[in-house]
């Protein structure tokens, strides 16, 4: 996995121009034969999970222990029904094994990481092979597969040629029995000139929506999220759309968001608004993320968790997890 997201601010004018694109004037036929496996029962109960703690680093293949994974999953199963993972590697092997062997009540949207090509072709092939193997081994746990994460949007630092990504998606579809997609940003999906072939290939659309990266503060965050989702539905009417990442950080650095956008109070507000909307509208939303991850750096990227890296509940989780509260700060202070 790469350390940085090269986020480019997109103006609201550009947002509206994208959604002004006309849609195909044809009868909408939705293929539900595989999508039923992504039941709306998961709306309001989905979360992204990576278990990397201080000293761990997927780039160096330093993974959490099985004991640490078990601790994490016991925390998550208390309040969620499904987790999203990111790479087909030892961490995923341990996650699925722990869920199976310890009877953890969680389903999995299995992630297959795609790194930039042509440099990482062999790595990508190995990810595909292991992802297929694990999806078939744990059919009672894996209910969908995601091939590639933000590998198509123009600013991606791990771009995969579109035709190669589609080939990988079709290979996974042909060798598994669950719905298959790729996850990318909402602005990529909205740009049909770029995304239509991928839309045609996937079983459902997996989008990321982050108000904070659009310099939207908390007072307009949920309005922005709803607008983007509804607009995506209007331009992609023939596919189920799931939000595979949405969340609010508790500490931010840089000028890609409003000053001091990251905040535990704001995270609490957005999380509760988002989950309420998810349940009321039957939209599956994977909250990003479970735990802070220091391997991503000390800035914004490392502080999206609902829990700190040492597994203490931030403000948003204190009522649900009183046993995990701490008198110590769970997010950095602004200087």
Tab-separated table of C-alpha atoms in Angstrom, residues 54-215:
chain	number	residue	atom	x	y	z
A	54	UNK	CA	3.104	1.118	15.805
A	55	UNK	CA	6.078	-0.635	14.233
A	56	UNK	CA	3.991	-2.496	11.651
A	57	UNK	CA	4.306	-1.606	7.982
A	58	UNK	CA	2.750	-3.454	5.029
A	59	UNK	CA	5.428	-2.050	2.719
A	60	UNK	CA	8.042	-3.966	4.716
A	61	UNK	CA	5.735	-6.955	5.265
A	62	UNK	CA	5.612	-6.338	9.014
A	63	UNK	CA	2.113	-7.485	9.881
A	64	UNK	CA	0.030	-7.518	13.070
A	65	UNK	CA	0.075	-10.741	15.059
A	66	UNK	CA	-2.907	-13.091	15.150
A	67	UNK	CA	-3.442	-12.108	18.776
A	68	UNK	CA	-3.637	-8.441	17.783
A	69	UNK	CA	-6.025	-9.250	14.943
A	70	UNK	CA	-8.249	-11.168	17.366
A	71	UNK	CA	-8.296	-8.203	19.750
A	72	UNK	CA	-9.298	-5.883	16.902
A	73	UNK	CA	-12.035	-8.100	15.527
A	74	UNK	CA	-13.561	-8.640	18.958
A	75	UNK	CA	-13.778	-4.862	19.254
A	76	UNK	CA	-15.355	-4.458	15.828
A	77	UNK	CA	-17.882	-7.288	15.990
A	78	UNK	CA	-19.611	-5.535	18.889
A	79	UNK	CA	-20.877	-2.758	16.616
A	80	UNK	CA	-20.391	-3.796	12.969
A	81	UNK	CA	-21.460	-6.601	10.662
A	82	UNK	CA	-18.951	-6.325	7.819
A	83	UNK	CA	-15.371	-5.099	7.388
A	84	UNK	CA	-13.506	-4.007	4.293
A	85	UNK	CA	-9.884	-5.144	3.901
A	86	UNK	CA	-7.301	-3.865	1.417
A	87	UNK	CA	-4.569	-6.329	0.451
A	88	UNK	CA	-4.334	-10.059	-0.272
A	89	UNK	CA	-1.398	-10.761	2.019
A	90	UNK	CA	-0.497	-12.341	5.354
A	91	UNK	CA	-2.681	-9.836	7.195
A	92	UNK	CA	-5.716	-10.976	5.203
A	93	UNK	CA	-4.837	-14.633	5.753
A	94	UNK	CA	-4.780	-13.971	9.499
A	95	UNK	CA	-7.983	-11.907	9.473
A	96	UNK	CA	-9.998	-14.591	7.694
A	97	UNK	CA	-8.451	-17.363	9.764
A	98	UNK	CA	-9.255	-15.606	13.026
A	99	UNK	CA	-12.841	-14.894	11.955
A	100	UNK	CA	-13.316	-18.560	11.070
A	101	UNK	CA	-11.491	-20.179	13.979
A	102	UNK	CA	-12.748	-17.824	16.686
A	103	UNK	CA	-16.334	-17.614	15.389
A	104	UNK	CA	-16.166	-13.846	14.954
A	105	UNK	CA	-19.490	-12.540	13.676
A	106	UNK	CA	-18.205	-10.444	10.761
A	107	UNK	CA	-18.444	-10.700	6.984
A	108	UNK	CA	-15.679	-9.397	4.705
A	109	UNK	CA	-15.414	-7.270	1.581
A	110	UNK	CA	-12.077	-8.747	0.528
A	111	UNK	CA	-9.493	-6.355	-0.884
A	112	UNK	CA	-6.937	-7.169	-3.576
A	113	UNK	CA	-4.301	-4.445	-3.767
A	114	UNK	CA	-3.210	-3.244	-7.204
A	115	UNK	CA	0.092	-1.401	-7.367
A	116	UNK	CA	1.384	0.693	-10.242
A	117	UNK	CA	2.172	-1.109	-13.474
A	118	UNK	CA	4.335	-2.074	-15.268
A	119	UNK	CA	6.683	-2.083	-12.252
A	120	UNK	CA	4.491	-4.262	-10.015
A	121	UNK	CA	2.930	-6.719	-12.476
A	122	UNK	CA	4.220	-9.783	-10.611
A	123	UNK	CA	3.022	-8.426	-7.260
A	124	UNK	CA	-0.419	-7.757	-8.725
A	125	UNK	CA	-0.662	-11.252	-10.197
A	126	UNK	CA	0.229	-12.724	-6.805
A	127	UNK	CA	-2.410	-10.560	-5.124
A	128	UNK	CA	-5.022	-11.791	-7.602
A	129	UNK	CA	-4.094	-15.437	-7.073
A	130	UNK	CA	-4.190	-15.235	-3.286
A	131	UNK	CA	-7.363	-13.163	-3.250
A	132	UNK	CA	-9.173	-15.738	-5.390
A	133	UNK	CA	-7.850	-18.590	-3.258
A	134	UNK	CA	-8.999	-16.987	-0.003
A	135	UNK	CA	-12.399	-15.938	-1.352
A	136	UNK	CA	-13.089	-19.524	-2.362
A	137	UNK	CA	-11.712	-20.972	0.869
A	138	UNK	CA	-13.847	-18.698	3.063
A	139	UNK	CA	-17.094	-18.565	1.081
A	140	UNK	CA	-19.116	-18.261	4.275
A	141	UNK	CA	-17.225	-15.080	5.228
A	142	UNK	CA	-16.260	-13.268	2.009
A	143	UNK	CA	-19.339	-11.718	0.410
A	144	UNK	CA	-17.668	-9.457	-2.175
A	145	UNK	CA	-14.246	-8.661	-3.630
A	146	UNK	CA	-12.603	-5.335	-4.403
A	147	UNK	CA	-9.803	-5.337	-7.003
A	148	UNK	CA	-7.682	-2.186	-6.720
A	149	UNK	CA	-8.062	0.923	-4.599
A	150	UNK	CA	-7.944	4.377	-6.205
A	151	UNK	CA	-5.905	2.979	-9.091
A	152	UNK	CA	-7.733	4.895	-11.850
A	153	UNK	CA	-8.259	8.471	-10.649
A	154	UNK	CA	-5.860	10.839	-12.396
A	155	UNK	CA	-3.823	11.750	-9.291
A	156	UNK	CA	-3.210	8.138	-8.225
A	157	UNK	CA	0.421	7.277	-7.477
A	158	UNK	CA	-0.245	3.595	-8.233
A	159	UNK	CA	-2.142	3.750	-11.509
A	160	UNK	CA	-2.978	0.531	-13.312
A	161	UNK	CA	-3.808	0.720	-17.041
A	162	UNK	CA	-7.563	0.544	-17.429
A	163	UNK	CA	-7.509	-2.467	-19.731
A	164	UNK	CA	-5.322	-4.371	-17.267
A	165	UNK	CA	-7.614	-3.552	-14.354
A	166	UNK	CA	-10.647	-4.724	-16.303
A	167	UNK	CA	-8.837	-7.948	-17.179
A	168	UNK	CA	-8.029	-8.529	-13.502
A	169	UNK	CA	-11.652	-7.860	-12.535
A	170	UNK	CA	-12.930	-10.309	-15.140
A	171	UNK	CA	-10.452	-12.955	-14.015
A	172	UNK	CA	-11.646	-12.665	-10.424
A	173	UNK	CA	-15.283	-12.729	-11.549
A	174	UNK	CA	-14.695	-15.897	-13.559
A	175	UNK	CA	-13.025	-17.731	-10.671
A	176	UNK	CA	-15.233	-16.721	-7.722
A	177	UNK	CA	-18.950	-16.635	-6.945
A	178	UNK	CA	-19.299	-13.232	-5.271
A	179	UNK	CA	-19.759	-9.727	-6.719
A	180	UNK	CA	-16.538	-8.002	-7.786
A	181	UNK	CA	-15.703	-4.307	-8.085
A	182	UNK	CA	-12.892	-1.759	-7.881
A	183	UNK	CA	-12.924	1.183	-5.469
A	184	UNK	CA	-12.219	4.727	-6.576
A	185	UNK	CA	-13.099	8.334	-5.904
A	186	UNK	CA	-16.502	9.758	-6.723
A	187	UNK	CA	-15.089	12.212	-9.259
A	188	UNK	CA	-13.505	9.352	-11.211
A	189	UNK	CA	-16.802	7.474	-11.386
A	190	UNK	CA	-18.719	10.636	-12.320
A	191	UNK	CA	-16.479	11.243	-15.323
A	192	UNK	CA	-18.128	8.707	-17.633
A	193	UNK	CA	-15.674	9.423	-20.430
A	194	UNK	CA	-13.018	7.869	-18.190
A	195	UNK	CA	-15.006	5.367	-16.137
A	196	UNK	CA	-17.714	3.875	-18.373
A	197	UNK	CA	-15.747	0.781	-19.411
A	198	UNK	CA	-14.926	0.023	-15.789
A	199	UNK	CA	-18.549	0.626	-14.777
A	200	UNK	CA	-19.607	-1.902	-17.390
A	201	UNK	CA	-17.119	-4.456	-16.029
A	202	UNK	CA	-17.894	-4.313	-12.299
A	203	UNK	CA	-20.848	-5.900	-10.511
A	204	UNK	CA	-21.389	-2.780	-8.406
A	205	UNK	CA	-19.792	0.659	-8.076
A	206	UNK	CA	-17.577	1.243	-5.022
A	207	UNK	CA	-17.028	4.934	-4.399
A	208	UNK	CA	-15.133	7.078	-1.903
A	209	UNK	CA	-16.665	10.338	-0.675
A	210	UNK	CA	-14.650	12.667	1.568
A	211	UNK	CA	-16.078	16.134	2.227
A	212	UNK	CA	-12.930	17.156	4.092
A	213	UNK	CA	-10.758	16.792	0.963
A	214	UNK	CA	-13.066	19.183	-0.879
A	215	UNK	CA	-12.478	21.859	1.769
